[in-house]
Short mmCIF file of C-alpha atoms in Angstrom, two decimals:
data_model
loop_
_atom_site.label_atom_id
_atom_site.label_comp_id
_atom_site.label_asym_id
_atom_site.label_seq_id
_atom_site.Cartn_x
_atom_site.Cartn_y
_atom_site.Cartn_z
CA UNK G 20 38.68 -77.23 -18.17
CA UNK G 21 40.65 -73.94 -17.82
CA UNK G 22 42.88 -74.69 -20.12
CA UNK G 23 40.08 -75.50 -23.11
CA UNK G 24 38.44 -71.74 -21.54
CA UNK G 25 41.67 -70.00 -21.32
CA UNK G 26 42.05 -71.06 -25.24
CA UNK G 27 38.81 -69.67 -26.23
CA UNK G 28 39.02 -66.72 -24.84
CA UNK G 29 42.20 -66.07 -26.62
CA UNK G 30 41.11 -67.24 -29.97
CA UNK G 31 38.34 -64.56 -29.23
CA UNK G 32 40.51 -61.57 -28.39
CA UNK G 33 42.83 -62.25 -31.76
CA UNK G 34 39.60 -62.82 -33.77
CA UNK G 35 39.54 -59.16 -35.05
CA UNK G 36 42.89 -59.41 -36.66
CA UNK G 37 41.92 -62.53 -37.96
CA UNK G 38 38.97 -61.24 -39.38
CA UNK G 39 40.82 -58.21 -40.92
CA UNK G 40 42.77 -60.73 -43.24
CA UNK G 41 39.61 -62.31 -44.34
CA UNK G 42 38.19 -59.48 -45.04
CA UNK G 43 40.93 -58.72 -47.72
CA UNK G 44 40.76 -61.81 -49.65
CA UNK G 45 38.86 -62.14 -52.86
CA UNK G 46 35.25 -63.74 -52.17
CA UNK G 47 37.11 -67.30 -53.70
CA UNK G 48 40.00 -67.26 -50.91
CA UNK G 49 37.00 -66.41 -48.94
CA UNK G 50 35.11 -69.65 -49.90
CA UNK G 51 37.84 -71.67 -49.50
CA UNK G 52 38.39 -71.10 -45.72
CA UNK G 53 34.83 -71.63 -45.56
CA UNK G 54 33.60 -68.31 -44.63
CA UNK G 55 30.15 -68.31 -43.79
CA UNK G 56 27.85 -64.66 -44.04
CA UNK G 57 31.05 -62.80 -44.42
CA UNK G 58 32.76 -64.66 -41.23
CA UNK G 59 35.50 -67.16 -41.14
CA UNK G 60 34.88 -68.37 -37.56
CA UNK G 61 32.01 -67.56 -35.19
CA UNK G 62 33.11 -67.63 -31.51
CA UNK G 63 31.87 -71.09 -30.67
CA UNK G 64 33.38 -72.16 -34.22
CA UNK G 65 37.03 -70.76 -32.70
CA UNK G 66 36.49 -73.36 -29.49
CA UNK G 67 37.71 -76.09 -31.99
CA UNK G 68 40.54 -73.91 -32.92
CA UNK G 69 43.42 -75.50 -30.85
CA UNK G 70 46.39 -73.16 -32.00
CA UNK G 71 46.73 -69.20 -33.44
CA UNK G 72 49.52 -67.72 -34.99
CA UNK G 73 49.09 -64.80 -36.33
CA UNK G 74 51.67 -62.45 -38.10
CA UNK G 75 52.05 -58.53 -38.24
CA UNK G 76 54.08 -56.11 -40.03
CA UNK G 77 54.05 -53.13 -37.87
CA UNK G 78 50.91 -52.65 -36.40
CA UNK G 79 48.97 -54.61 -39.70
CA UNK G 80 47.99 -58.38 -39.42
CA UNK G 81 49.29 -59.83 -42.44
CA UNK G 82 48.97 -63.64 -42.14
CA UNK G 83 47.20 -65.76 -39.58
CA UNK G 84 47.52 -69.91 -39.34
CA UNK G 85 44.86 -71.49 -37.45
CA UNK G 86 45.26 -75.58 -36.20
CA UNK G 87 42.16 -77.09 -35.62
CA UNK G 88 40.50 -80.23 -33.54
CA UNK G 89 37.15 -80.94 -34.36
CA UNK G 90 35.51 -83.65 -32.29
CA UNK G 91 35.04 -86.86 -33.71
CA UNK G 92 37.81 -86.24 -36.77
CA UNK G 93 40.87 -88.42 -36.43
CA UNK G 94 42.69 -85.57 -37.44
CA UNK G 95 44.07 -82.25 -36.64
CA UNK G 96 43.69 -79.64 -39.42
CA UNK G 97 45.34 -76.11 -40.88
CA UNK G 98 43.76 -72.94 -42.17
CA UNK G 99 46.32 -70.16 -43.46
CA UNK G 100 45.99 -67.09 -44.98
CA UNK G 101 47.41 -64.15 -46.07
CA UNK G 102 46.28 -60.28 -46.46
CA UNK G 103 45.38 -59.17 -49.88
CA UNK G 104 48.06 -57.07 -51.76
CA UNK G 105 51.53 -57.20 -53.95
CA UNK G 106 53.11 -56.23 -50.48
CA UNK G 107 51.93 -58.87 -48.54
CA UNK G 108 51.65 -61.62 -50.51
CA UNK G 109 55.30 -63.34 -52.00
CA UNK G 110 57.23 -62.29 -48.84
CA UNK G 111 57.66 -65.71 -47.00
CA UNK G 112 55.12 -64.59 -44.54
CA UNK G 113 52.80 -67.51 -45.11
CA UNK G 114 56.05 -69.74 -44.77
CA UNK G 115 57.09 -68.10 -41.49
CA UNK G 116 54.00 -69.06 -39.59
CA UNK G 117 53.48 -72.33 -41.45
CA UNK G 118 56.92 -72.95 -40.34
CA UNK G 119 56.32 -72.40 -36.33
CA UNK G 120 52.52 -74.09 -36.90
CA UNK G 121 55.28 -77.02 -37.75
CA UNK G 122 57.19 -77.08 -35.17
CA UNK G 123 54.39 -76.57 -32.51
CA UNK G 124 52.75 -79.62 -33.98
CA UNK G 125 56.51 -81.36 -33.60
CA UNK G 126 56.59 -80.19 -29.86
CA UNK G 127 52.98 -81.18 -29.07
CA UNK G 128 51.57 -83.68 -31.10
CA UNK G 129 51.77 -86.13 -28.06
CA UNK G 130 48.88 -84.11 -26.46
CA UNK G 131 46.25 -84.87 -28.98
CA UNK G 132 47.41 -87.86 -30.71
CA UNK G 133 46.50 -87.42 -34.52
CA UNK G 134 47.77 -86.63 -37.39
CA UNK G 135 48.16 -83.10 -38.99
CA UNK G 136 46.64 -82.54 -42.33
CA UNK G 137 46.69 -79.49 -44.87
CA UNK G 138 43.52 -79.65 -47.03
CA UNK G 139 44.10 -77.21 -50.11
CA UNK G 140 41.89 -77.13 -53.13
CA UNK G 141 44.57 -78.36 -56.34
CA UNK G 142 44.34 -74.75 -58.23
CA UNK G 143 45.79 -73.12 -55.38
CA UNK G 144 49.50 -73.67 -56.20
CA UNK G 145 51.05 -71.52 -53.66
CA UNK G 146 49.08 -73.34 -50.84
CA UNK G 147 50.17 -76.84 -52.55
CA UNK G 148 53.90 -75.81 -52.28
CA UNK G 149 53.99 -74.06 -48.96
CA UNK G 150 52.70 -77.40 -47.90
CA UNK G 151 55.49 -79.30 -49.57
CA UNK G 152 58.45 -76.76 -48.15
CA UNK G 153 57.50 -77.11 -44.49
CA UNK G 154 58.20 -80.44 -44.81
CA UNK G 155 54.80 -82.37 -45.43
CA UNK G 156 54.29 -85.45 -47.85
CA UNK G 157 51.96 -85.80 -50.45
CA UNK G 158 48.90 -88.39 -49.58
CA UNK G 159 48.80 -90.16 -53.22
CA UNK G 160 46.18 -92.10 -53.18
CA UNK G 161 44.00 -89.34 -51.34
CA UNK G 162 44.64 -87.06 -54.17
CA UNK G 163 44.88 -89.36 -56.87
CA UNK G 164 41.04 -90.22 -55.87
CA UNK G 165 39.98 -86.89 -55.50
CA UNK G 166 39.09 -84.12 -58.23
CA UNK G 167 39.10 -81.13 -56.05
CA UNK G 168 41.49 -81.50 -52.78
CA UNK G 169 44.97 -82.51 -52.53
CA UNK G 170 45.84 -83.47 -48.74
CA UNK G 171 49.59 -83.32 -47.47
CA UNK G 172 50.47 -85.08 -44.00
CA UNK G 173 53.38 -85.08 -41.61
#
């Protein structure tokens, strides 16, 4: 029970940087990680968070990768983002923590025993090849069947 506490409580303390990138995306980046009244997670929402990574440049936090288990799913899932602006976005910054949300999966997947999935709308290209670079494979039939979502697995 610590443990699961422990992790709340520091999901909660990062959640203002966290909510500083959201706030700089557009209101359709906004939508997609399923902000809801302006918020990406509430505080009980951030108990299914599992994982944080979160990314600065100086003092500024630029990208943020949240892993997620959600009761009942068979599944562990990814939300990523990264600040507004020409001189945040192109830099590998995404790929950096998408890289160590990769290998912390790698190093503890044996603790939760599912699979990790990145969701990502099909539009958004650079989310569809980050996925691809860090070393997850296409589901084919899951996106061949759906007109929205692509899903990538590892």
């Amino acid at each position: 029970m610590y443990d699961l506490r422990n992790r709340a409580l520091q999901i909660a303390k990062s959640k203002p940087f966290v909510d500083d990138i959201v706030n700089s995306l557009s209101p359709e980046e906004k939508k997609m990680l399923g902000t809801s009244n302006g918020e990406y997670l509430s505080l009980n929402g951030g108990e299914c968070v599992i994982k944080r990574f979160i990314y600065f440049v100086g003092r500024v936090p630029v990208t943020f990768c949240d892993v997620f288990n959600n009761t009942g799913d068979n599944y562990i899932d990814v939300a990523i983002a990264t600040r507004n602006g020409q001189e945040f976005r192109g830099h590998g910054f995404g790929y950096r923590l998408a890289n160590q949300m990769i290998n912390w999966y790698k190093l503890n997947n044996e603790l939760y025993d599912k699979q990790l999935i990145w969701m990502t709308q099909k539009y958004n290209i650079p989310s569809n090849k980050l996925a691809l670079k860090i070393g997850m494979v296409e589901d084919k039939e899951y996106n061949m069947s759906s007109l929205e979502w692509n899903c990538y697995k590892i």
